[in-house]
Amino acid sequence: MVGMAAAGATAVKKTSRKNTSRDGQFRHALDTCSKNGDLAGALALYETAVSEDIRLSAYHFNSLLHILCSSVEAPAQSTVDAATRIFDAMVAAGIMPNEATITSMARIVARRPDGSGGDLAFDLVRTMGERYGATPRLRTYAPVLYAFCQWLEADKAYEVESHMASADVLPEEPEIAALLEMSAKVGRREKVYEYLHRLRSNVRCVAASTAEILENWFNSKHAAEVGSSNLDFGRVVNAILINGGGWHGLGWLGRGIWEVNRINVAADGHCTLCKQRLACVDIDQSETKKFAESVASLAMKREAASNIKRFQEWLEEHNGYDAIVDGANVALYQQNFADGGFSLSQLDIVVREIFKRNNNKWPLIVLHNRRIQALMQNPDNRQLLDTWRSEGALYTTPGGSNDDWYWLYAAVKLGCLLVTNDEMRDHIFELLGRAFFPMWKERHQVRYTFVKGKLMLVMPPPYSIVIQESGSGSWHVPLDDNCNDENLRTWLCIRRCDESNQASDLTHNSIHTNDEVQYPLTVAAEHVNNSSTDSKQQVTGKRKERSSTP
């Protein structure tokens, strides 16, 4: 062990008595080099192991490659060559490289100082399944993608992205930002537009580094030259409505130089600079349809299919509701005290407030049949239930059913508000597995509380904190600045300098305001027996295209 002692003397001296074998000493010394980031020591240990014919395991090879890829930011060619020798020795020893092995090699090779490593790293990654049975992850692709982006090899970077998609690997903000920046530098304008929308759909608030990339693009000559002023505005507005608000996706609009400012957004959703009102973004119409079908399909598997089918048919004929009330959730709220129980009077307060706020239009209350049977024993309760029935405001779910499927399906199908404090996190909601479910809840869920007998309704926010594209072609981008007060959050307001576009913004704002009901963040309502000062505030959550037919 003389050679090993010379290469890693300090590490070997600390070896415990329990670990005195050659293999044990080697592993301990290697772990010490990994802990200290000692690249030279690790390479010396490897050469010693080869000369002394120490049999290396997958752990040893992976540790060596990990040290090599993490010790230096831009490896010298000698480091790349050393990593290649170690990798080849691993394969020759009959040890199958795993995903971590390939990831380490990709990171090392992709950073070759002459810029030629991207092709070698990509070949390694895209053949790893066929050669070694390993499945790539985002971290495996990332170094290859970054290498091509750094050297502005756009077509190769797009090819990597395409291969990622075929492997069901989705890029995250750093990868999307790298692709966007590269596309901007090489003048691929439509690709910049595509990746900006990719950020919109995948990232709610962008990092400071991403915001800087966007500022550089919009201040560039390429950005000023792109755009159209001939697109039919009605088509743009229709696209915004179909997409759920907040974007149209039809391409760059407007002409001329862009103006980029850092601003705040007022509590009511208006930009403090351009005065445009931001949208409360919903899932688009196609997603809404699929979502409703998914809820119904799962419900039929777990409920009596005939019950769900009957409810679907009933809802087709009674589709004019603007709000659904989860009756049990409201009636049982804060009833966990000695004399507490199922409070129909509490439910009545919520129903009447929704009724009042929605221009005397009844919501749909969903209650289970066993609740109804118990409540009918009391004459006062019976009278109230009969009133709801006569107004078409009550749907009774059958015995053995789960209310949750009914009120959720109705709210999704009709595209309306859902009054419930249910966080929708239990098993039936997990079955949906939809990434857009949180967005849907943000747009449609109305929460409530009672404070000393006074009802407080917490409406959906007046605007969504997400990248938004207006019908005039302007953009608003929220920054991830760890701000607890949304009124203080920094946004990028990006618009053309041309005054005609500012006028177009106002036109769009007018149309947008008519299609999106404006909500206060929290609206206090007086007890139902008292007059409410803000009872004229509507609660409808529908857009015009969803107003009559689900």
PDB file of N, CA and C in Angstrom, residues 1 4 15 19-31 49 52-57 59-60:
ATOM      1  N   MET A   1       0.822  -1.205   0.000  1.00  0.00           N
ATOM      2  CA  MET A   1       0.000   0.000   0.000  1.00  0.00           C
ATOM      3  C   MET A   1       0.855   1.254   0.000  1.00  0.00           C
ATOM      4  N   MET A   4      -0.408   4.007  -2.474  1.00  0.00           N
ATOM      5  CA  MET A   4      -1.638   4.644  -2.009  1.00  0.00           C
ATOM      6  C   MET A   4      -1.346   5.600  -0.868  1.00  0.00           C
ATOM      7  N   THR A  15      -7.769   6.315   8.710  1.00  0.00           N
ATOM      8  CA  THR A  15      -8.555   5.099   8.570  1.00  0.00           C
ATOM      9  C   THR A  15      -8.690   4.404   9.916  1.00  0.00           C
ATOM     10  N   ASN A  19     -11.352  -0.778   9.505  1.00  0.00           N
ATOM     11  CA  ASN A  19     -11.373  -0.649   8.051  1.00  0.00           C
ATOM     12  C   ASN A  19      -9.941  -0.697   7.522  1.00  0.00           C
ATOM     13  N   THR A  20      -9.262  -1.819   7.730  1.00  0.00           N
ATOM     14  CA  THR A  20      -7.840  -1.893   7.421  1.00  0.00           C
ATOM     15  C   THR A  20      -7.537  -2.625   6.120  1.00  0.00           C
ATOM     16  N   SER A  21      -8.526  -3.153   5.447  1.00  0.00           N
ATOM     17  CA  SER A  21      -8.260  -3.842   4.186  1.00  0.00           C
ATOM     18  C   SER A  21      -7.880  -2.841   3.112  1.00  0.00           C
ATOM     19  N   ARG A  22      -7.275  -3.342   2.058  1.00  0.00           N
ATOM     20  CA  ARG A  22      -6.876  -2.458   0.957  1.00  0.00           C
ATOM     21  C   ARG A  22      -8.097  -1.774   0.347  1.00  0.00           C
ATOM     22  N   ASP A  23      -9.154  -2.566   0.141  1.00  0.00           N
ATOM     23  CA  ASP A  23     -10.371  -1.989  -0.443  1.00  0.00           C
ATOM     24  C   ASP A  23     -10.967  -0.945   0.492  1.00  0.00           C
ATOM     25  N   GLY A  24     -10.967  -1.264   1.777  1.00  0.00           N
ATOM     26  CA  GLY A  24     -11.527  -0.332   2.748  1.00  0.00           C
ATOM     27  C   GLY A  24     -10.742   0.956   2.815  1.00  0.00           C
ATOM     28  N   GLN A  25      -9.402   0.818   2.782  1.00  0.00           N
ATOM     29  CA  GLN A  25      -8.551   2.008   2.802  1.00  0.00           C
ATOM     30  C   GLN A  25      -8.785   2.869   1.556  1.00  0.00           C
ATOM     31  N   PHE A  26      -8.927   2.192   0.432  1.00  0.00           N
ATOM     32  CA  PHE A  26      -9.161   2.932  -0.818  1.00  0.00           C
ATOM     33  C   PHE A  26     -10.485   3.695  -0.767  1.00  0.00           C
ATOM     34  N   ARG A  27     -11.510   3.017  -0.301  1.00  0.00           N
ATOM     35  CA  ARG A  27     -12.822   3.670  -0.243  1.00  0.00           C
ATOM     36  C   ARG A  27     -12.813   4.861   0.707  1.00  0.00           C
ATOM     37  N   HIS A  28     -12.170   4.684   1.853  1.00  0.00           N
ATOM     38  CA  HIS A  28     -12.109   5.782   2.816  1.00  0.00           C
ATOM     39  C   HIS A  28     -11.344   6.967   2.239  1.00  0.00           C
ATOM     40  N   ALA A  29     -10.225   6.674   1.594  1.00  0.00           N
ATOM     41  CA  ALA A  29      -9.437   7.751   0.991  1.00  0.00           C
ATOM     42  C   ALA A  29     -10.212   8.458  -0.112  1.00  0.00           C
ATOM     43  N   LEU A  30     -10.947   7.668  -0.901  1.00  0.00           N
ATOM     44  CA  LEU A  30     -11.739   8.249  -1.990  1.00  0.00           C
ATOM     45  C   LEU A  30     -12.871   9.123  -1.440  1.00  0.00           C
ATOM     46  N   ASP A  31     -13.527   8.648  -0.370  1.00  0.00           N
ATOM     47  CA  ASP A  31     -14.600   9.436   0.246  1.00  0.00           C
ATOM     48  C   ASP A  31     -14.062  10.749   0.795  1.00  0.00           C
ATOM     49  N   ALA A  49      -4.712   2.523  -7.566  1.00  0.00           N
ATOM     50  CA  ALA A  49      -5.571   1.343  -7.589  1.00  0.00           C
ATOM     51  C   ALA A  49      -5.314   0.498  -8.821  1.00  0.00           C
ATOM     52  N   GLU A  52      -1.877  -1.268  -8.462  1.00  0.00           N
ATOM     53  CA  GLU A  52      -1.871  -2.298  -7.426  1.00  0.00           C
ATOM     54  C   GLU A  52      -2.979  -3.324  -7.636  1.00  0.00           C
ATOM     55  N   ASP A  53      -3.655  -3.217  -8.786  1.00  0.00           N
ATOM     56  CA  ASP A  53      -4.674  -4.193  -9.174  1.00  0.00           C
ATOM     57  C   ASP A  53      -5.791  -4.328  -8.130  1.00  0.00           C
ATOM     58  N   ILE A  54      -6.245  -3.174  -7.606  1.00  0.00           N
ATOM     59  CA  ILE A  54      -7.373  -3.172  -6.679  1.00  0.00           C
ATOM     60  C   ILE A  54      -8.651  -3.224  -7.506  1.00  0.00           C
ATOM     61  N   ARG A  55      -9.529  -4.150  -7.181  1.00  0.00           N
ATOM     62  CA  ARG A  55     -10.770  -4.292  -7.940  1.00  0.00           C
ATOM     63  C   ARG A  55     -11.752  -3.197  -7.523  1.00  0.00           C
ATOM     64  N   LEU A  56     -12.134  -2.383  -8.495  1.00  0.00           N
ATOM     65  CA  LEU A  56     -13.035  -1.261  -8.200  1.00  0.00           C
ATOM     66  C   LEU A  56     -14.483  -1.654  -8.454  1.00  0.00           C
ATOM     67  N   SER A  57     -15.360  -1.136  -7.607  1.00  0.00           N
ATOM     68  CA  SER A  57     -16.795  -1.409  -7.731  1.00  0.00           C
ATOM     69  C   SER A  57     -17.483  -0.252  -8.454  1.00  0.00           C
ATOM     70  N   TYR A  59     -19.521   1.713  -7.120  1.00  0.00           N
ATOM     71  CA  TYR A  59     -19.445   2.851  -6.199  1.00  0.00           C
ATOM     72  C   TYR A  59     -18.158   3.635  -6.419  1.00  0.00           C
ATOM     73  N   HIS A  60     -17.028   2.920  -6.535  1.00  0.00           N
ATOM     74  CA  HIS A  60     -15.741   3.593  -6.733  1.00  0.00           C
ATOM     75  C   HIS A  60     -15.720   4.392  -8.031  1.00  0.00           C
TER      76      HIS A  60
END
